[in-house]
JSON list of C-alpha atoms in Angstrom, two decimals:
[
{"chain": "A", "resi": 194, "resn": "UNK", "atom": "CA", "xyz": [4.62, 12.92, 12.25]},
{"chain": "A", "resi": 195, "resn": "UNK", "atom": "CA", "xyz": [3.81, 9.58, 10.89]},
{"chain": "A", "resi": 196, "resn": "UNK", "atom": "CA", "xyz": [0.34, 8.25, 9.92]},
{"chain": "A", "resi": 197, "resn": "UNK", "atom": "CA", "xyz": [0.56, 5.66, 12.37]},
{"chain": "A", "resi": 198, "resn": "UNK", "atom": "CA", "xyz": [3.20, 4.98, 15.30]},
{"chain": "A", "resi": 199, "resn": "UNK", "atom": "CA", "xyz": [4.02, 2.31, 17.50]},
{"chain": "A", "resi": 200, "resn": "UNK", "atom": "CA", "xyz": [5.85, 1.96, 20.87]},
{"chain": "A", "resi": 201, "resn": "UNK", "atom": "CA", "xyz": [8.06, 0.15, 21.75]},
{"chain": "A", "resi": 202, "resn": "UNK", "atom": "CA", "xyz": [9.51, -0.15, 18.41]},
{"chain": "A", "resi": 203, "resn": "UNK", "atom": "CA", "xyz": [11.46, -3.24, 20.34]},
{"chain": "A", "resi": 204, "resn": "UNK", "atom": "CA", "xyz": [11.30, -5.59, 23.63]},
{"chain": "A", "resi": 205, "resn": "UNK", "atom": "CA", "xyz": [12.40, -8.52, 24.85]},
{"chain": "A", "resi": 206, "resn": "UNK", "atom": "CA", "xyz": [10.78, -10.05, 27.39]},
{"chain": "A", "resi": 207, "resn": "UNK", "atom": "CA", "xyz": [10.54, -13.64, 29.73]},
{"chain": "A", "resi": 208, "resn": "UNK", "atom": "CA", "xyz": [7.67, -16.12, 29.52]},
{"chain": "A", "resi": 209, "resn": "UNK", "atom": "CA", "xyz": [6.53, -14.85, 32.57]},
{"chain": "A", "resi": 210, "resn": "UNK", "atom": "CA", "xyz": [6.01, -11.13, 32.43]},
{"chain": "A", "resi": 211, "resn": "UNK", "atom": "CA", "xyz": [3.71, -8.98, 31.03]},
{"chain": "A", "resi": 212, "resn": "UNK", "atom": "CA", "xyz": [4.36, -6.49, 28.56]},
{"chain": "A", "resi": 213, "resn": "UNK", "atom": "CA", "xyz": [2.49, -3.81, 26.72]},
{"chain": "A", "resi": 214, "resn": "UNK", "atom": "CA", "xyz": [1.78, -2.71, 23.01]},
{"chain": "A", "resi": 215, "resn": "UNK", "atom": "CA", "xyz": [0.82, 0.60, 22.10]},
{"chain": "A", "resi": 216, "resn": "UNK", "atom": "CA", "xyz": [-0.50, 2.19, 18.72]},
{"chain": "A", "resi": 217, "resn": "UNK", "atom": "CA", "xyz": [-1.91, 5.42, 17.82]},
{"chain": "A", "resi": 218, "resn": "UNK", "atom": "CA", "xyz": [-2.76, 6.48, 14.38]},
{"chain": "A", "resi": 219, "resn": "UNK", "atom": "CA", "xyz": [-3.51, 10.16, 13.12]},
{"chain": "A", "resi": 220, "resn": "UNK", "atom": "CA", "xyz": [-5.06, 9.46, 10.28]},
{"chain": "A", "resi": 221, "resn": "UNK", "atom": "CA", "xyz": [-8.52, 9.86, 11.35]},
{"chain": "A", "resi": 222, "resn": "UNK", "atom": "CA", "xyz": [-9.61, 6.33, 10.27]},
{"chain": "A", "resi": 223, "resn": "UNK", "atom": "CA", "xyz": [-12.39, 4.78, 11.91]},
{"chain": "A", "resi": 224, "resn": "UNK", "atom": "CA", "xyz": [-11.22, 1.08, 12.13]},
{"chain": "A", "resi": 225, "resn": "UNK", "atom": "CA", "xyz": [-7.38, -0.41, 13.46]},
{"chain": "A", "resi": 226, "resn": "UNK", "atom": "CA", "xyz": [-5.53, -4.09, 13.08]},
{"chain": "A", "resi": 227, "resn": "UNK", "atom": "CA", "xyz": [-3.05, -5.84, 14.83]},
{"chain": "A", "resi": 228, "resn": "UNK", "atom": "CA", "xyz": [-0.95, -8.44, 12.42]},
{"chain": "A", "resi": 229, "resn": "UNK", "atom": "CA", "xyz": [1.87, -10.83, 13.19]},
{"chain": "A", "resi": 230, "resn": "UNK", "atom": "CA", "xyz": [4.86, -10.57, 11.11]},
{"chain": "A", "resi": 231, "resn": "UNK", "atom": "CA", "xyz": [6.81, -14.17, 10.83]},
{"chain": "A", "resi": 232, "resn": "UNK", "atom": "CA", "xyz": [9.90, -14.40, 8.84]},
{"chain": "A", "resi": 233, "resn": "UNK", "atom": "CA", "xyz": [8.78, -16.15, 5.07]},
{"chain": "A", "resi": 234, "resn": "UNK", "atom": "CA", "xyz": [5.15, -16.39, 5.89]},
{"chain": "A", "resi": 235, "resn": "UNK", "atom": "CA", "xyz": [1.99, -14.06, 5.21]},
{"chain": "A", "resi": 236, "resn": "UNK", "atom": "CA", "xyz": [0.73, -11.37, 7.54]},
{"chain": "A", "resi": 237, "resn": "UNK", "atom": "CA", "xyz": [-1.74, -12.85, 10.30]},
{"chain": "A", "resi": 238, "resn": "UNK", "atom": "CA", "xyz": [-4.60, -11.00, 10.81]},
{"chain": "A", "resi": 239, "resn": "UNK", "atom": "CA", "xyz": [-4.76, -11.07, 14.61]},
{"chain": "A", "resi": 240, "resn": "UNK", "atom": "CA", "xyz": [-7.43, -8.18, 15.41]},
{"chain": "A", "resi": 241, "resn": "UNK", "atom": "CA", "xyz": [-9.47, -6.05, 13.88]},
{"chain": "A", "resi": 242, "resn": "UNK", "atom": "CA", "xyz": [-11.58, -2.75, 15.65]},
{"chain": "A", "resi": 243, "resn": "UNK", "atom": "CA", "xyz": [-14.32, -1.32, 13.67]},
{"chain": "A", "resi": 244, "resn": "UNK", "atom": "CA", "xyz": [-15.82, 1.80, 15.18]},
{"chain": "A", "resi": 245, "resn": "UNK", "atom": "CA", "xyz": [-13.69, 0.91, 18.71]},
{"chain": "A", "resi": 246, "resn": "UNK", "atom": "CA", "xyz": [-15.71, -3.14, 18.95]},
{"chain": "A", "resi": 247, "resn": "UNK", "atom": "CA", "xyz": [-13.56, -5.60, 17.66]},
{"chain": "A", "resi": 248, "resn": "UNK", "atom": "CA", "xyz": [-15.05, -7.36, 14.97]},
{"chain": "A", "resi": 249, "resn": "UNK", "atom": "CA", "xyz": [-12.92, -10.22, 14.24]},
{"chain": "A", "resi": 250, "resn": "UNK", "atom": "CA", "xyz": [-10.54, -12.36, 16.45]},
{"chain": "A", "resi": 251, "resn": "UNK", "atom": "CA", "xyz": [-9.32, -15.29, 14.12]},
{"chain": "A", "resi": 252, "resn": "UNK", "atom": "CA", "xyz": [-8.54, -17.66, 17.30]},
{"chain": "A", "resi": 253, "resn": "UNK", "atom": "CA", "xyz": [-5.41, -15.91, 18.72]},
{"chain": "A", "resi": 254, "resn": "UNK", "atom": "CA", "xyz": [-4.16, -17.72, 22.03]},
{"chain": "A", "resi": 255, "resn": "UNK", "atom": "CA", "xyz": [-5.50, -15.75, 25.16]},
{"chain": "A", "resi": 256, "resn": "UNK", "atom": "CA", "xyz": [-2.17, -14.53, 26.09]},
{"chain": "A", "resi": 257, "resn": "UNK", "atom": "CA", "xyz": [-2.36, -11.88, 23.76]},
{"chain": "A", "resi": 258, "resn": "UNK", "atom": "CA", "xyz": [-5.46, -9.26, 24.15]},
{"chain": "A", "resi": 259, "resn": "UNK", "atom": "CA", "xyz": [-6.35, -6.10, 22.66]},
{"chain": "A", "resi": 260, "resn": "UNK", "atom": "CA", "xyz": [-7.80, -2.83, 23.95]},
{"chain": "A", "resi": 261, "resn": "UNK", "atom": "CA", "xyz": [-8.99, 0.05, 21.75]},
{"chain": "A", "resi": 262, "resn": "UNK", "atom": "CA", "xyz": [-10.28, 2.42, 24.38]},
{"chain": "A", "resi": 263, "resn": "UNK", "atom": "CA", "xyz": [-10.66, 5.08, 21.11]},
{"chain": "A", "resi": 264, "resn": "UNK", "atom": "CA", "xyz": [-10.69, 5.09, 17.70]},
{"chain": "A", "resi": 265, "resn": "UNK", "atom": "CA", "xyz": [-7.17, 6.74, 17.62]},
{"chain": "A", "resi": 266, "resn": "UNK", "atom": "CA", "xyz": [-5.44, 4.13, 20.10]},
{"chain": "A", "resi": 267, "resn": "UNK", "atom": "CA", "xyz": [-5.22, 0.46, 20.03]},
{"chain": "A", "resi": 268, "resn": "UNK", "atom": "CA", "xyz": [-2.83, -1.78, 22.36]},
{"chain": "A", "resi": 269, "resn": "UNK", "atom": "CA", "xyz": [-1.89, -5.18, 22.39]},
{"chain": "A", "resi": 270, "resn": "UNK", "atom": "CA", "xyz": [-1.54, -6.68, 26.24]},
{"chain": "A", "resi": 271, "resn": "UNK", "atom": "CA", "xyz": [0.90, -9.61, 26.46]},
{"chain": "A", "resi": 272, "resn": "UNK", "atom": "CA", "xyz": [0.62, -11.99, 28.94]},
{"chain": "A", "resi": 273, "resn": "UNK", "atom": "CA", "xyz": [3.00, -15.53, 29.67]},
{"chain": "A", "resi": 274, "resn": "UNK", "atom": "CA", "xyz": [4.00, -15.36, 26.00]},
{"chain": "A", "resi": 275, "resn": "UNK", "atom": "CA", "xyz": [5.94, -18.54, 23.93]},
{"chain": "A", "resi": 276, "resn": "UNK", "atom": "CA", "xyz": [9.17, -18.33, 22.61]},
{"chain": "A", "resi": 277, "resn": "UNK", "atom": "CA", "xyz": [7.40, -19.15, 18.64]},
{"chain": "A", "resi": 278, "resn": "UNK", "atom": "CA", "xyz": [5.54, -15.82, 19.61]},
{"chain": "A", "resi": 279, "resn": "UNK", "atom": "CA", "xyz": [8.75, -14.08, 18.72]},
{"chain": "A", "resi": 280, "resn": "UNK", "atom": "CA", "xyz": [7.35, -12.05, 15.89]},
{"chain": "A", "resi": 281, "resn": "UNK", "atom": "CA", "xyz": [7.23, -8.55, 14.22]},
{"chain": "A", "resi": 282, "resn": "UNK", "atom": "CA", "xyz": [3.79, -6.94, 15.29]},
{"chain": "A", "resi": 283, "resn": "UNK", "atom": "CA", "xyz": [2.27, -4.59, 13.03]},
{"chain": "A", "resi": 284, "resn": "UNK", "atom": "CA", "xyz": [-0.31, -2.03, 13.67]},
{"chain": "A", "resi": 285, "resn": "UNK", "atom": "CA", "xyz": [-2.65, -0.72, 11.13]},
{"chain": "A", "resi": 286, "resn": "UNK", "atom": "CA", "xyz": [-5.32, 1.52, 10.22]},
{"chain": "A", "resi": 287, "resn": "UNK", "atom": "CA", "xyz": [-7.82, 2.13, 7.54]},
{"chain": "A", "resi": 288, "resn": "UNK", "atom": "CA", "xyz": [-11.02, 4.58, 6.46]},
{"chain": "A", "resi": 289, "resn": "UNK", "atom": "CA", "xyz": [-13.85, 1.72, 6.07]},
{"chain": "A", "resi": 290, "resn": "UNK", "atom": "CA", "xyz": [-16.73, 2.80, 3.67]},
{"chain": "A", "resi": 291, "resn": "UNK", "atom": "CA", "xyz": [-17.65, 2.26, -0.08]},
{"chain": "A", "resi": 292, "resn": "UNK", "atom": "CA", "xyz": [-15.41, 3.36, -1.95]},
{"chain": "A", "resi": 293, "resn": "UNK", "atom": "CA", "xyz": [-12.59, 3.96, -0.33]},
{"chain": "A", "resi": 294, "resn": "UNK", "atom": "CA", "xyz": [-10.62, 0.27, -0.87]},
{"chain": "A", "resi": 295, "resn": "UNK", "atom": "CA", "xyz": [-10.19, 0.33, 2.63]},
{"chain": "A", "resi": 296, "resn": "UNK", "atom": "CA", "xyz": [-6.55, 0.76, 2.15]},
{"chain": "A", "resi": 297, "resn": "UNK", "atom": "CA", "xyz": [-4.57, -0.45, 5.05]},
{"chain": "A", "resi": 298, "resn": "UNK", "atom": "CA", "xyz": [-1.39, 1.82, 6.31]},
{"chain": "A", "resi": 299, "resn": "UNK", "atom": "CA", "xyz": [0.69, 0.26, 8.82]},
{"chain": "A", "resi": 300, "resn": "UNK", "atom": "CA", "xyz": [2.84, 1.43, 11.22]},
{"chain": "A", "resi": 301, "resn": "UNK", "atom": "CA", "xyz": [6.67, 0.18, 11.51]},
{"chain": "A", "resi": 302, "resn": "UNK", "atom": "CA", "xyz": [6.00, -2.45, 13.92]},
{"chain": "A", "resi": 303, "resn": "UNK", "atom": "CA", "xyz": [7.04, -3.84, 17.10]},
{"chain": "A", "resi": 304, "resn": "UNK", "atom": "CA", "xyz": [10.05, -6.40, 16.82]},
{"chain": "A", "resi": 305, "resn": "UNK", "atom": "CA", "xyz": [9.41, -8.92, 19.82]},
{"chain": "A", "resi": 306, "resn": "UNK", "atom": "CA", "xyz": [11.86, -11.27, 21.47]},
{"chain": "A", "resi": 307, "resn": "UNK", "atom": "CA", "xyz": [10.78, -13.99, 23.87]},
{"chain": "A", "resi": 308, "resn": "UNK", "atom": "CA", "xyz": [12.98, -15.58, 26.00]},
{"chain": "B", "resi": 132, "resn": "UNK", "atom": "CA", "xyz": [-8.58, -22.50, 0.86]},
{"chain": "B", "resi": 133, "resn": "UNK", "atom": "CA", "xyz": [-8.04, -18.95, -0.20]},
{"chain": "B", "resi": 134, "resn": "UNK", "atom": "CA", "xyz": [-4.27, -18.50, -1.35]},
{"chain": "B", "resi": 135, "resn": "UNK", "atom": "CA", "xyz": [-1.99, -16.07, -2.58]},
{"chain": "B", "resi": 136, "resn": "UNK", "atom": "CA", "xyz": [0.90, -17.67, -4.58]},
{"chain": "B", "resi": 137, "resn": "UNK", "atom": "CA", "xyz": [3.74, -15.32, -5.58]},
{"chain": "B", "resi": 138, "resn": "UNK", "atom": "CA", "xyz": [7.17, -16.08, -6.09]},
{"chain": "B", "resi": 139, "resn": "UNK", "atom": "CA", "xyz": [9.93, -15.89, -3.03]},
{"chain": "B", "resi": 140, "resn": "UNK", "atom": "CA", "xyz": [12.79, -14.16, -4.50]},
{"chain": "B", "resi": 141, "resn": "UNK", "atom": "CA", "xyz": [13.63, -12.41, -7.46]},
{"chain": "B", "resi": 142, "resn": "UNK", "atom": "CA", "xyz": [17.11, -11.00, -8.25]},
{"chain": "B", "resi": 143, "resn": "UNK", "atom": "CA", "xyz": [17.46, -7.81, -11.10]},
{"chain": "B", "resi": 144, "resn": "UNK", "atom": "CA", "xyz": [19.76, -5.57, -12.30]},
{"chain": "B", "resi": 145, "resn": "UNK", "atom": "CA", "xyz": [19.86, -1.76, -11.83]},
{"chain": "B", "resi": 146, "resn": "UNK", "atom": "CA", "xyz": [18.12, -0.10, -14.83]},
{"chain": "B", "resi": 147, "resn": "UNK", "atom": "CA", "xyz": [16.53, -2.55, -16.03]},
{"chain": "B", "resi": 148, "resn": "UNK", "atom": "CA", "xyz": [12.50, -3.86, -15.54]},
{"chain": "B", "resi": 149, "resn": "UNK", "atom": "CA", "xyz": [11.39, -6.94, -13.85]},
{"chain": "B", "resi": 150, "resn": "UNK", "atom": "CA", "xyz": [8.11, -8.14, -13.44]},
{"chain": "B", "resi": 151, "resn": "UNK", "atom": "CA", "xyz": [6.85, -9.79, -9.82]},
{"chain": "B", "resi": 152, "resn": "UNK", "atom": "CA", "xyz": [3.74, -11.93, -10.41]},
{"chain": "B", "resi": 153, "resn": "UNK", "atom": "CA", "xyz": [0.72, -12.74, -7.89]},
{"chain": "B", "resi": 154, "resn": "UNK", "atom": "CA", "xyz": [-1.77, -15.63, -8.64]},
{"chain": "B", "resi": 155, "resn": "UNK", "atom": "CA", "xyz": [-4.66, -15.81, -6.51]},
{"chain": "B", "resi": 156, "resn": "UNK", "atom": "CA", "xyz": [-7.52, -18.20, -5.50]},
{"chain": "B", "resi": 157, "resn": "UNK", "atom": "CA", "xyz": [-10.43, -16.88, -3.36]},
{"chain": "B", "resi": 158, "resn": "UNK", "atom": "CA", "xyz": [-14.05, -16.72, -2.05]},
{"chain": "B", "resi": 159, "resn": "UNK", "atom": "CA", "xyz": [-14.65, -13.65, -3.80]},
{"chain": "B", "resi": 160, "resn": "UNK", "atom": "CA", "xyz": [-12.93, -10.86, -4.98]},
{"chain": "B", "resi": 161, "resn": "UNK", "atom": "CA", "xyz": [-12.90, -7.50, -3.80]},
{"chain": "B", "resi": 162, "resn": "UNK", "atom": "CA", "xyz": [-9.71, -5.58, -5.17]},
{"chain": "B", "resi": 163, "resn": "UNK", "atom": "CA", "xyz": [-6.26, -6.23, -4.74]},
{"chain": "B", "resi": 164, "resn": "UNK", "atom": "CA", "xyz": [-3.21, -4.62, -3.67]},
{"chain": "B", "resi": 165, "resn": "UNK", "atom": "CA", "xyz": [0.63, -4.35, -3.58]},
{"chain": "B", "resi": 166, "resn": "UNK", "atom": "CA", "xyz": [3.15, -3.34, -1.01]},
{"chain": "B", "resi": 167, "resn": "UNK", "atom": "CA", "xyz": [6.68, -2.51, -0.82]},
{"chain": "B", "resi": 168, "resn": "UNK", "atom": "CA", "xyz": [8.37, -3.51, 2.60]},
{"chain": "B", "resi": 169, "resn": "UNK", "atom": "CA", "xyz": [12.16, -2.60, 3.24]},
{"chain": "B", "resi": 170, "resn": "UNK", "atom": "CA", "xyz": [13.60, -4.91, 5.80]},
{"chain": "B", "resi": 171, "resn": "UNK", "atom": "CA", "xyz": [13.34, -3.71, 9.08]},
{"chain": "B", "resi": 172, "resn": "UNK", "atom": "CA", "xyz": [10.23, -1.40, 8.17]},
{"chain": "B", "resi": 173, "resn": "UNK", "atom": "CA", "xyz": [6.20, -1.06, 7.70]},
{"chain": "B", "resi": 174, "resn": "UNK", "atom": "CA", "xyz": [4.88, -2.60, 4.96]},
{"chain": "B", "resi": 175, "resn": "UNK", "atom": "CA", "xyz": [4.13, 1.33, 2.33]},
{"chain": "B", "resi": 176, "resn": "UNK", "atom": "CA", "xyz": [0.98, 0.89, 0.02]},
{"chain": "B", "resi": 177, "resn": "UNK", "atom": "CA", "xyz": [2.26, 1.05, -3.93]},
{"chain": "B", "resi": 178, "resn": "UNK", "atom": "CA", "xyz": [-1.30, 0.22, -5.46]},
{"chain": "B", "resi": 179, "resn": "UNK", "atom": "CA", "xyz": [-4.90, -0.73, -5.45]},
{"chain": "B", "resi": 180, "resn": "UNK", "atom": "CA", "xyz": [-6.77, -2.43, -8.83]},
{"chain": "B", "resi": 181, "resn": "UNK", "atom": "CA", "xyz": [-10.40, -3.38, -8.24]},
{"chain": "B", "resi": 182, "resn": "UNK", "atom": "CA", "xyz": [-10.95, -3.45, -12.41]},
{"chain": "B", "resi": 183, "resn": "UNK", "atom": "CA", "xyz": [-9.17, -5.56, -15.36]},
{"chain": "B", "resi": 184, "resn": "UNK", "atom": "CA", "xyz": [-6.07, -3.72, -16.92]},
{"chain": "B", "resi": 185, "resn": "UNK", "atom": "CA", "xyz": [-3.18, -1.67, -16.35]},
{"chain": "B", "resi": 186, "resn": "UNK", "atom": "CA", "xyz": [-2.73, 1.11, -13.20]},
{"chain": "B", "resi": 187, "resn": "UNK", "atom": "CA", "xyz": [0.31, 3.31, -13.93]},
{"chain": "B", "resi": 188, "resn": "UNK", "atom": "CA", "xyz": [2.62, 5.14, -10.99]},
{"chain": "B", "resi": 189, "resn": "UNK", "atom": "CA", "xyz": [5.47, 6.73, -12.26]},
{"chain": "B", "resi": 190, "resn": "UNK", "atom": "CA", "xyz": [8.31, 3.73, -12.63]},
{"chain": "B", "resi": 191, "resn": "UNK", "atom": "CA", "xyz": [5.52, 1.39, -11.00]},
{"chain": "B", "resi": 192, "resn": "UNK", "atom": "CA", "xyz": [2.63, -0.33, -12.64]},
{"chain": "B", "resi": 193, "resn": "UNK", "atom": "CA", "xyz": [0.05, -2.93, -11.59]},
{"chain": "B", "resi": 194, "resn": "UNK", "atom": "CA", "xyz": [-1.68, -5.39, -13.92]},
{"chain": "B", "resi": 195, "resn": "UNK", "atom": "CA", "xyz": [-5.31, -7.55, -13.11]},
{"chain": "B", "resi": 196, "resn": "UNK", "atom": "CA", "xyz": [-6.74, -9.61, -14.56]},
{"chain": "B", "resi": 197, "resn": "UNK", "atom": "CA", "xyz": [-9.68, -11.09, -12.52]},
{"chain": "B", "resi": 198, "resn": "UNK", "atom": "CA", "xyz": [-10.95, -13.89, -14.89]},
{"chain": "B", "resi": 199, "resn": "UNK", "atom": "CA", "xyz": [-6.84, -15.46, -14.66]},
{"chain": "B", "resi": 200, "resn": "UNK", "atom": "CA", "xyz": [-7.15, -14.75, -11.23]},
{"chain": "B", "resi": 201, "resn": "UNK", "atom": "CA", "xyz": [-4.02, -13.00, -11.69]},
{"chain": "B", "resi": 202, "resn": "UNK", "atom": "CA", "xyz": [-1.56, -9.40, -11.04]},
{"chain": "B", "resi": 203, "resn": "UNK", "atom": "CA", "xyz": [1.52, -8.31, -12.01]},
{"chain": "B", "resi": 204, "resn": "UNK", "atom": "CA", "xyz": [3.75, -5.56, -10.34]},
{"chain": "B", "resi": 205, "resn": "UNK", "atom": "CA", "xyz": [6.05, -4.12, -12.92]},
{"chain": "B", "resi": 206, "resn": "UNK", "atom": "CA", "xyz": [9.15, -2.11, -11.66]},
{"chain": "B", "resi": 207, "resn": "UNK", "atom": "CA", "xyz": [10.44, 0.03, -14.64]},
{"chain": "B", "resi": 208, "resn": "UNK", "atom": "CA", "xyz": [14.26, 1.86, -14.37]},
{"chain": "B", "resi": 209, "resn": "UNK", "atom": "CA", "xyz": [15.10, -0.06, -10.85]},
{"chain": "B", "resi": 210, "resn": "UNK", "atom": "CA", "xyz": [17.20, 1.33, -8.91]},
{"chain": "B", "resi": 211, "resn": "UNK", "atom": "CA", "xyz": [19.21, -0.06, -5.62]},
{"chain": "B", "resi": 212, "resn": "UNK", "atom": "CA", "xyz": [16.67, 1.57, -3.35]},
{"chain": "B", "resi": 213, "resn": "UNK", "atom": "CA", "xyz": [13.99, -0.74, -5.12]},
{"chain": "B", "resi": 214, "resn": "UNK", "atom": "CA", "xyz": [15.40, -3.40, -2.84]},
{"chain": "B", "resi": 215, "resn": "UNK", "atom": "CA", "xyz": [12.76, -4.90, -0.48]},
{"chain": "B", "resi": 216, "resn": "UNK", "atom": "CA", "xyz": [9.96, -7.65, -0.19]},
{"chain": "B", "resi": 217, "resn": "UNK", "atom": "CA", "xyz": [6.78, -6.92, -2.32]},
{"chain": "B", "resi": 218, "resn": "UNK", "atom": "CA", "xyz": [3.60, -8.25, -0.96]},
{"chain": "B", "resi": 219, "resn": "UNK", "atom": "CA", "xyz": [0.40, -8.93, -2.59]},
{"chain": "B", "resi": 220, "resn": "UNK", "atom": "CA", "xyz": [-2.81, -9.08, -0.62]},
{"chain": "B", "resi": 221, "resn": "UNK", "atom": "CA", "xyz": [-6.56, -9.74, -1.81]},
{"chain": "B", "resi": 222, "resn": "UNK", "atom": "CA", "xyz": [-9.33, -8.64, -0.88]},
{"chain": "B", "resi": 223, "resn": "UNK", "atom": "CA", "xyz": [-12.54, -11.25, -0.37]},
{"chain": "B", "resi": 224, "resn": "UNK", "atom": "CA", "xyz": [-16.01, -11.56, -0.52]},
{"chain": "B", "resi": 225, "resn": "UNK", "atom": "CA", "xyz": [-16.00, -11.22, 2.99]},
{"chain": "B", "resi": 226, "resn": "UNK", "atom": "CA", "xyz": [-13.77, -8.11, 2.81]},
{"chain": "B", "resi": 227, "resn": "UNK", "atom": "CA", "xyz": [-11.06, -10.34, 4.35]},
{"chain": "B", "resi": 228, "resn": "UNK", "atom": "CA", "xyz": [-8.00, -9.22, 3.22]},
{"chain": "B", "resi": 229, "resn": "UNK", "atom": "CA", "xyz": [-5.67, -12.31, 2.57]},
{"chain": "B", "resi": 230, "resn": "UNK", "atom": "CA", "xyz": [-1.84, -11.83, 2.22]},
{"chain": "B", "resi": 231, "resn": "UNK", "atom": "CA", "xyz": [0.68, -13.34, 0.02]},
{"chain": "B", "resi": 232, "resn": "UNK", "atom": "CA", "xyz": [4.11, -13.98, 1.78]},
{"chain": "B", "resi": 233, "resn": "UNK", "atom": "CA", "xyz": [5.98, -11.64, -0.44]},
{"chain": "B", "resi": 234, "resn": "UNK", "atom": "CA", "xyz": [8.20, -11.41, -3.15]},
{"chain": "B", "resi": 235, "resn": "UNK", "atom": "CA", "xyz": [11.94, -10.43, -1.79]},
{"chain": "B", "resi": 236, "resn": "UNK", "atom": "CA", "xyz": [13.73, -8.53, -4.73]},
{"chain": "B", "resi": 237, "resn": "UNK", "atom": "CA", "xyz": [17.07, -7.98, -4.77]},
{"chain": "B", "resi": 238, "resn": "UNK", "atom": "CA", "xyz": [18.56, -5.54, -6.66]},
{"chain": "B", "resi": 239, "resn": "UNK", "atom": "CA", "xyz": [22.39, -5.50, -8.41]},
{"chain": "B", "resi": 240, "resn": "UNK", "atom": "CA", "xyz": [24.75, -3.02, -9.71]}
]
């Protein structure tokens, strides 16, 4: 099993529905991310749960929100989405502490097509 | 701004080395790291250098040097699986980690 897995791994969806994320990690790490993927630009931190309370939210449009009911789930809730929202979205974990570099795994991603 | 400059695409030939570069400018500087990404795939951490030198992985190495503001990832003996987009990423004073937009390599018989 991986280290961290995401569902669905793709969807397509209209500017009007709404359309869930989900993550899980079994890693036993104690804070998760949510990045967009664009073609030829860098990773875009979009969330970040410490300890399940989100500690950073970098100004991402309402129409996406998160929900990390645990430390070993996160989701990503979309919501009247854009077409330039199209994006790969990647999940990730890390252990946070001294020490550790706080290396991030990811999980492969959720390819997302709005039409 | 904080940026991560590293070039877009790099072309090499099977067997031999080639060396993928990351410059960086920051607020800070808390270690930096390197990722492989096949297309179509999750980003896989290769390495992590917090100090000044040389890390060694088997065909992979990673170079800083924090006073250049400057890494190196140096793929030894490539081979075609060795094909994929290498990212860079930085970690700040904030421990904010800031992304480069990656390196695509592409690899030829």
């Amino acid at each position: 099993e991986t280290g961290v897995t995401q569902t669905p791994r793709h969807l397509v969806m209209g500017m009007t529905n709404k359309k869930s994320l989900k993550c899980e990690q079994h890693l036993g790490h104690n804070a998760m991310y949510w990045y967009k993927q664009s073609a030829k630009k860098p990773l875009e931190l979009m969330f970040v749960y410490s300890l399940e309370e989100r500690v950073e939210n970098n100004s991402v449009p309402s129409r996406f929100s998160p929900e990390c009911p645990n430390s070993s789930h996160l989701f990503l809730h979309l919501h009247t989405l854009q077409p330039e929202d199209s994006a790969l979205y990647l999940c990730a974990s890390s252990q946070d502490g001294e020490g550790t570099g706080n290396t991030i795994y990811f999980g492969e991603g959720s390819w997302l097509t709005v039409v | 701004g904080q940026n991560i400059d590293q070039p877009t695409e790099m072309t090499a030939t099977e067997g031999a080395i080639v060396q993928i570069n990351c410059t960086y400018q920051t607020s800070g500087f808390n270690g930096l790291f390197w990722y492989q990404q096949h297309a179509g795939e999750a980003p896989t951490f290769l390495s992590y250098n917090v100090l000044d030198g040389l890390e060694e992985k088997g065909r992979f190495s990673s170079f800083l040097s924090r006073s250049k503001g400057y890494s190196y990832l140096l793929l030894k003996e490539l081979q075609m699986k060795d094909s994929a987009s290498y990212l860079c990423a930085v970690r700040d004073s904030n421990y904010q980690l800031i992304w480069g937009a990656g390196t695509k390599l592409i690899i030829k018989p």
